[in-house]
Amino acid sequence: MTAMRRFLPGWLSSYATLYILFLYLPVIFLPIFSINTAATPKFPLSGITLHWYEDLPKTPALIDATWNSLLVGISASILSTVLGILAARSITRYRYPGRRTINGLIMAPLVLPEVIVAISMLLVMLQLGLSLSLFTVVLGHVLVCIPYSMTVLTSGFEGFDRSLEEASADLGESAFGTFRRVTLPMVAPAIISSLLVCFTISLDEFIIAFFLTGTEATLPIYIWGQLRFAAKLPGVLALGTLLLLASFVLMTIAEILRRRAARRTQNEGGLHA
Amino acid sequence: MTVAAEGSPPLRMAGARRNPLLQSEAVQGFALISPTFVYALILLVLPILVVIAHSFWTQNYLTIDHTFTLENYRIALTEPIYRDLLWRSLYISLTVSLLTVALAYPIAYFISFHGGRHKSLWLFLITIPFWTSYLLRVMSWKVILGYNGVLNSGLMGLGIISEPSDALLYNSTAVIITLTHAWATFAILPIFVSLEKVDRTLVEAATDLGDGPLRSFLRVTLPLSAPGVISAALIVMIPTVGDYVTPKLVGGKDGVMIANAIQAQFGKASNWPLGAALSVTTMIIVSLMAGATVLVIRALQRLAR
Amino acid sequence: MLERVQSERIQSERTMIEIRDVTRSYGSFKALDNASLAIREGEFFSLLGPSGCGKTTLLRMIAGFDTPTSGSIAVDGQPMDGIPANRRPTNMVFQSYAIFPHLNVEQNVAYGLKRLKLQGGEEKRRVEEALAQVSLTGLGKRRATELSGGQRQRVALARALVMRPKVLLLDEPLSALDKKLREQMQVELRRLQQAVGITFVLVTHDQYEALAMSDRIAVMFGGRIAQVASPKEIYQRPVNRQVADFLGGMNFVKAEIVEENGASLVLDTLGFGRVRTDKPKAFMRNGGAATLGIRPERLRVLWDNASAKFEVAGKVVERHYFGEITHLIVEIPGLEKPLSVTETNDFGADDIPVGAPIRLAYDPEALVAMAD
């Protein structure tokens, strides 16, 4: 039994390492084949080139899609973070009947099949006479981003010692002044983190954009269109690599900020510090 | 004295609803959440109601006949093509959730019990691939599993097979592999959270009472982490049943799932009511399956005493 | 505890805080029930009681974080109804200290001054002065997250004092500190209060803390104020068993009232016989029965052939050693419960064998009559 106890962590950690490899496997091949001279992704590489990357800025459709994605991503992240702030503040600060149900409803898009969420919204938008455009894509992205925004923000708001705001009032500060001088600086990292998370999700989101857009393509839709042509694969791989890199950088910053926000508020129990 | 007991009476008195102060607390809280709530009502609840309504109507070329009918449901449940697609989708999502949870559990356990100082680093490593585009990850699996793909060329290079196998891509196995990979993070996190909540002294108590590592795991740790296993299973099962991208890219003809049929009704086939009925049917059946899964896990949890 | 003599100096008879018939209810639960209290200018006043007795509720109502359901509160003659916390002449030291984690020590202390827009280095001067008062000179640039528990408490104090409030409210400020630091801070807080001369209102559940620091104490139970008096009077002349019990150990002996007049009581007891005691101010007769109390340290062991005017005899049944003192449990014929006796170990109380006969001397002054 003691032998097993010593053996288990070792076995588990090799399993964990293998599992991480499995998780990163597909992510690794995109950059590798994006610098391959041949169009077919297979080993061994026939040669190394940055040719596919150099071609990217020369594709007008891609430039358009990039702008569209940025526009949608920025709008969606701001809107969903604002809605997320309101909801997260309400959930963490107040107690009222129906609170859990409302929270459940707001978080629901996280566990519903995206296709069904997308076609439902499509139906309503058509019924309401909205013509499909980047605007409808933003509306859809906001819905699926809010749950993530909520998750990030509640972890930042939770444990926010209410006596900090009381202390501010006690020292003569008005309600607005307290918000500006205490609440906002304390939760700013969580808010920025939420903006980054939502932007990343919107940037990578395909299904909802696919159903809700009119003629304008976002980056994932552009990629989807290119996938039909085998010859265009390396270009898609290059673009995909850049997107991966962007997501990676944004998410790392978001995670660092989220932790900082959580640490700030959690420390403020004051009793253990 | 605890802070909660005296410092924040509104929390403590949550039961007494008649209190004017509490009421104002409730009003404030509700007012604050209402924009988000209304947004979810208009863009989630209302659309789902519209879909349910459509499922009882009929498509008449370009117009929709609003007379109540169950014909769409009859087609959805009896037409062999839709029945097969539904079965396959359910089979795939069940397999994927079982596989994902089974593969994820040891990882979550490892991080929670043996992660030590590096817990958050491990978690971060696991979340990162999830934050990259789903579409790109699926596409990458296509590159890996394809006829000329990485796996085939690798296996040939090692001399295990002499010519590329076409059995890797364009079937339901490819769909299952891809989905299992895609949802890994979603399964690890809830299990990890519930394992973190397991009081370590309980495991020590079990050992103290004579259980070996395996028995204390089976009788204490595993049953106590059941809530995490349940949410992991559900969080994977429900969305995967309606996955569209994966079957389309790596599923081929044998890997098509119900979402592809639903999309077709709203696209080329242009039969919204049938598409709506297929969506509603899928949601109901997957909910039943999810409910059954919860019951099974709970029953197993009770057996573990 | 060292400063009692000085404390008489500053106090005036002027009322600083007037609490009149204040009730605070949550639904049917009354956190505070018809409390009235006058706290004097320059006084160190403690609200003492167990958890849930309403002391924090009362403090928060003075600060403006809670509103009385009925009744009124006035500070320095000004009624506080409808005045929000940020416009009251009170400042608070929070139980969690509520140090702003995104600001450094200096910025924390200057937080409230910023709004006053002080001219020509006045703000900096006042911050320095406040930091010096709490012995934090030189730590102004330290980040809030880098402070120890004791330092956080000092920052919270400086941040409130720098506002020069008429009243400083302290919500269990020492409860988060370890025993040694707590005792040191008790002395310091008391000294600080003497130096600045501001009215301090302290909430605590620690009777020793209240006894050591306060000019006067209000003991509270279940939303009601049981007794308001000086530490000495509270300890020596508790109005009822509940107060006596909360303020440390006390032996209770059943008594029968034989005679009652303006200033004194004559009581018959088993064990102590007939005794005459002062009648407490608040004594309200309730039938013929009463309780007589005596603190364990007011019973002294009589050695060998020594005798005293007032003594009881019995047998030692238990002995507990506490280092500088020994706790004896002594059975007295006629008493239903044995007496607790605390004796210093200077004369060998720790060597008294269990089962030995023993005689105890007492001063009738130390006997307290309490209504049943």
Tab-separated table of C-alpha atoms in Angstrom, chain A residues 1 4-5 9 12-13 15-17 19-20 22-27 29-30 33 40-43 83 86-87 89-91 93-97 102 105-106 108-113 115-117 119-127 138-139 142-143 146 148 162 197 200-201 204 206-207 210-211 220 223-224 227 233 236-237 240 243-244 247-248 251-252 255 259, chain B residues 11 17 25-26 28-30 32-33 35-37 39-48 50-51 54 100 102-104 106-107 109-110 114 120-122 124-126 128-137 139-141 143-144 148-150 153 177 180-181 184 186 188 207 212-214 235 238-239 241-245 248-249 259 262-263 266 272 279 282-283:
chain	number	residue	atom	x	y	z
A	1	MET	CA	0.000	0.000	0.000
A	4	MET	CA	1.299	2.343	-4.203
A	5	ARG	CA	1.156	5.683	-2.436
A	9	PRO	CA	1.801	10.561	-7.879
A	12	LEU	CA	-0.364	10.535	-12.266
A	13	SER	CA	2.153	13.195	-13.163
A	15	TYR	CA	-0.405	10.950	-17.199
A	16	ALA	CA	-0.876	14.678	-16.614
A	17	THR	CA	2.084	15.477	-18.840
A	19	TYR	CA	-2.670	14.827	-21.269
A	20	ILE	CA	-1.234	18.313	-21.592
A	22	PHE	CA	-2.745	15.828	-26.094
A	23	LEU	CA	-4.355	19.200	-25.313
A	24	TYR	CA	-1.616	21.120	-27.105
A	25	LEU	CA	-1.235	18.672	-30.000
A	26	PRO	CA	-3.535	20.410	-32.491
A	27	VAL	CA	-2.404	23.824	-31.374
A	29	PHE	CA	0.657	21.782	-35.743
A	30	LEU	CA	-0.862	25.038	-36.977
A	33	PHE	CA	2.673	23.714	-41.151
A	40	THR	CA	-0.194	19.713	-48.049
A	41	PRO	CA	0.352	19.465	-44.314
A	42	LYS	CA	2.520	16.392	-43.892
A	43	PHE	CA	5.866	15.367	-42.493
A	83	LEU	CA	-23.944	44.196	-18.661
A	86	LEU	CA	-24.214	45.299	-13.454
A	87	ALA	CA	-25.156	41.650	-13.028
A	89	ARG	CA	-22.308	43.555	-8.746
A	90	SER	CA	-25.952	42.712	-8.135
A	91	ILE	CA	-25.226	39.021	-7.575
A	93	ARG	CA	-23.624	42.482	-3.275
A	94	TYR	CA	-27.379	41.988	-2.880
A	95	ARG	CA	-29.676	39.230	-1.667
A	96	TYR	CA	-33.124	39.028	-3.192
A	97	PRO	CA	-35.697	36.431	-4.217
A	102	ILE	CA	-31.872	35.010	-12.871
A	105	LEU	CA	-30.716	32.229	-16.991
A	106	ILE	CA	-27.885	34.669	-17.667
A	108	ALA	CA	-27.423	29.476	-19.648
A	109	PRO	CA	-25.820	30.277	-23.042
A	110	LEU	CA	-22.690	28.631	-21.648
A	111	VAL	CA	-24.301	25.180	-21.703
A	112	LEU	CA	-26.763	25.424	-24.581
A	113	PRO	CA	-25.847	24.059	-28.011
A	115	VAL	CA	-26.446	26.139	-33.099
A	116	ILE	CA	-29.757	26.239	-31.283
A	117	VAL	CA	-28.938	29.573	-29.620
A	119	ILE	CA	-30.963	29.787	-34.993
A	120	SER	CA	-33.327	30.975	-32.243
A	121	MET	CA	-31.826	34.438	-32.384
A	122	LEU	CA	-31.885	34.306	-36.174
A	123	LEU	CA	-35.612	33.581	-36.150
A	124	VAL	CA	-36.404	36.439	-33.767
A	125	MET	CA	-34.241	38.925	-35.614
A	126	LEU	CA	-35.897	38.074	-38.895
A	127	GLN	CA	-39.322	38.315	-37.251
A	138	VAL	CA	-22.619	41.841	-31.945
A	139	LEU	CA	-26.008	41.204	-30.313
A	142	VAL	CA	-22.864	39.798	-26.276
A	143	LEU	CA	-25.268	37.047	-25.212
A	146	ILE	CA	-21.919	37.717	-20.707
A	148	TYR	CA	-17.714	34.558	-19.229
A	162	ARG	CA	-18.084	46.116	2.163
A	197	VAL	CA	-11.831	37.605	-22.387
A	200	THR	CA	-11.052	36.926	-27.465
A	201	ILE	CA	-14.275	34.933	-27.480
A	204	ASP	CA	-12.748	33.329	-32.276
A	206	PHE	CA	-17.806	31.131	-35.503
A	207	ILE	CA	-21.308	29.599	-35.254
A	210	PHE	CA	-22.062	32.394	-39.299
A	211	PHE	CA	-25.822	32.457	-38.742
A	220	PRO	CA	-13.614	32.825	-38.550
A	223	ILE	CA	-11.423	31.022	-42.650
A	224	TRP	CA	-14.484	28.781	-43.018
A	227	LEU	CA	-11.338	25.754	-45.969
A	233	LEU	CA	-4.802	25.769	-46.546
A	236	VAL	CA	-5.417	29.679	-43.428
A	237	LEU	CA	-2.826	28.000	-41.215
A	240	GLY	CA	-4.814	30.697	-37.694
A	243	LEU	CA	-5.102	34.277	-34.251
A	244	LEU	CA	-3.777	31.673	-31.807
A	247	SER	CA	-5.716	34.730	-28.169
A	248	PHE	CA	-2.781	33.448	-26.173
A	251	MET	CA	-5.752	35.531	-22.332
A	252	THR	CA	-2.447	35.576	-20.489
A	255	GLU	CA	-5.530	35.890	-16.385
A	259	ARG	CA	-5.648	37.077	-10.338
B	11	LEU	CA	-27.424	38.985	5.144
B	17	ARG	CA	-38.895	39.670	3.665
B	25	GLU	CA	-32.032	45.932	-0.777
B	26	ALA	CA	-34.017	43.559	-2.972
B	28	GLN	CA	-31.689	47.771	-5.596
B	29	GLY	CA	-30.273	44.374	-6.416
B	30	PHE	CA	-33.007	43.629	-8.891
B	32	LEU	CA	-29.022	46.533	-10.977
B	33	ILE	CA	-29.362	43.167	-12.660
B	35	PRO	CA	-30.621	45.304	-17.891
B	36	THR	CA	-28.670	42.050	-18.166
B	37	PHE	CA	-31.741	40.045	-17.245
B	39	TYR	CA	-31.139	41.264	-22.447
B	40	ALA	CA	-31.154	37.534	-21.731
B	41	LEU	CA	-34.954	37.502	-21.861
B	42	ILE	CA	-35.081	39.184	-25.274
B	43	LEU	CA	-32.175	37.348	-26.882
B	44	LEU	CA	-32.487	33.938	-25.250
B	45	VAL	CA	-35.899	33.241	-23.714
B	46	LEU	CA	-37.947	35.000	-26.372
B	47	PRO	CA	-36.034	33.325	-29.248
B	48	ILE	CA	-36.491	29.902	-27.691
B	50	VAL	CA	-40.336	31.637	-30.977
B	51	VAL	CA	-38.583	28.413	-31.987
B	54	HIS	CA	-42.465	27.665	-35.105
B	100	THR	CA	-13.990	13.397	-21.371
B	102	ALA	CA	-12.998	9.681	-17.422
B	103	LEU	CA	-9.893	11.265	-18.948
B	104	ALA	CA	-10.311	14.523	-17.053
B	106	PRO	CA	-7.230	11.893	-13.000
B	107	ILE	CA	-5.930	15.261	-14.183
B	109	TYR	CA	-7.273	14.801	-9.058
B	110	PHE	CA	-3.587	15.192	-9.793
B	114	HIS	CA	-0.517	16.707	-5.970
B	120	SER	CA	-2.488	27.616	-10.714
B	121	LEU	CA	0.180	27.044	-13.351
B	122	TRP	CA	-1.329	23.642	-14.199
B	124	PHE	CA	-3.512	27.920	-16.641
B	125	LEU	CA	-1.792	25.388	-18.927
B	126	ILE	CA	-5.053	23.520	-19.238
B	128	ILE	CA	-4.947	28.088	-22.635
B	129	PRO	CA	-5.760	25.709	-25.537
B	130	PHE	CA	-9.415	26.195	-24.744
B	131	TRP	CA	-9.094	29.934	-25.333
B	132	THR	CA	-7.910	29.383	-28.882
B	133	SER	CA	-10.423	29.322	-31.676
B	134	TYR	CA	-12.607	26.238	-31.720
B	135	LEU	CA	-12.774	26.352	-35.496
B	136	LEU	CA	-8.990	26.323	-35.729
B	137	ARG	CA	-8.634	23.428	-33.329
B	139	MET	CA	-9.275	22.285	-38.481
B	140	SER	CA	-6.043	21.180	-36.912
B	141	TRP	CA	-7.488	17.759	-36.107
B	143	VAL	CA	-4.734	18.086	-40.558
B	144	ILE	CA	-3.695	15.467	-38.012
B	148	ASN	CA	-2.021	12.746	-45.999
B	149	GLY	CA	-2.073	13.895	-42.447
B	150	VAL	CA	0.357	13.920	-39.561
B	153	SER	CA	2.673	10.039	-42.262
B	177	ILE	CA	-11.751	12.359	-30.764
B	180	THR	CA	-13.214	14.937	-26.501
B	181	HIS	CA	-10.258	17.194	-27.037
B	184	ALA	CA	-11.464	18.706	-21.972
B	186	PHE	CA	-14.781	22.246	-19.456
B	188	ILE	CA	-11.528	19.361	-15.734
B	207	THR	CA	-6.979	6.152	6.475
B	212	GLY	CA	-5.976	2.007	2.195
B	213	PRO	CA	-5.414	4.717	-0.443
B	214	LEU	CA	-7.658	3.005	-3.001
B	235	ILE	CA	-21.539	20.781	-19.368
B	238	ILE	CA	-25.629	19.221	-23.723
B	239	PRO	CA	-23.567	21.443	-26.012
B	241	VAL	CA	-25.202	17.093	-28.984
B	242	GLY	CA	-25.747	20.175	-31.105
B	243	ASP	CA	-22.239	20.607	-32.411
B	244	TYR	CA	-22.021	21.806	-35.986
B	245	VAL	CA	-18.438	22.558	-36.901
B	248	LYS	CA	-18.996	19.234	-40.808
B	249	LEU	CA	-15.190	19.348	-40.917
B	259	ALA	CA	-27.093	20.219	-35.956
B	262	ILE	CA	-31.079	21.714	-38.411
B	263	GLN	CA	-28.811	24.158	-40.177
B	266	PHE	CA	-32.737	27.046	-42.007
B	272	TRP	CA	-38.024	26.629	-40.622
B	279	SER	CA	-34.141	21.709	-32.374
B	282	THR	CA	-32.984	17.523	-29.633
B	283	MET	CA	-33.169	19.739	-26.567
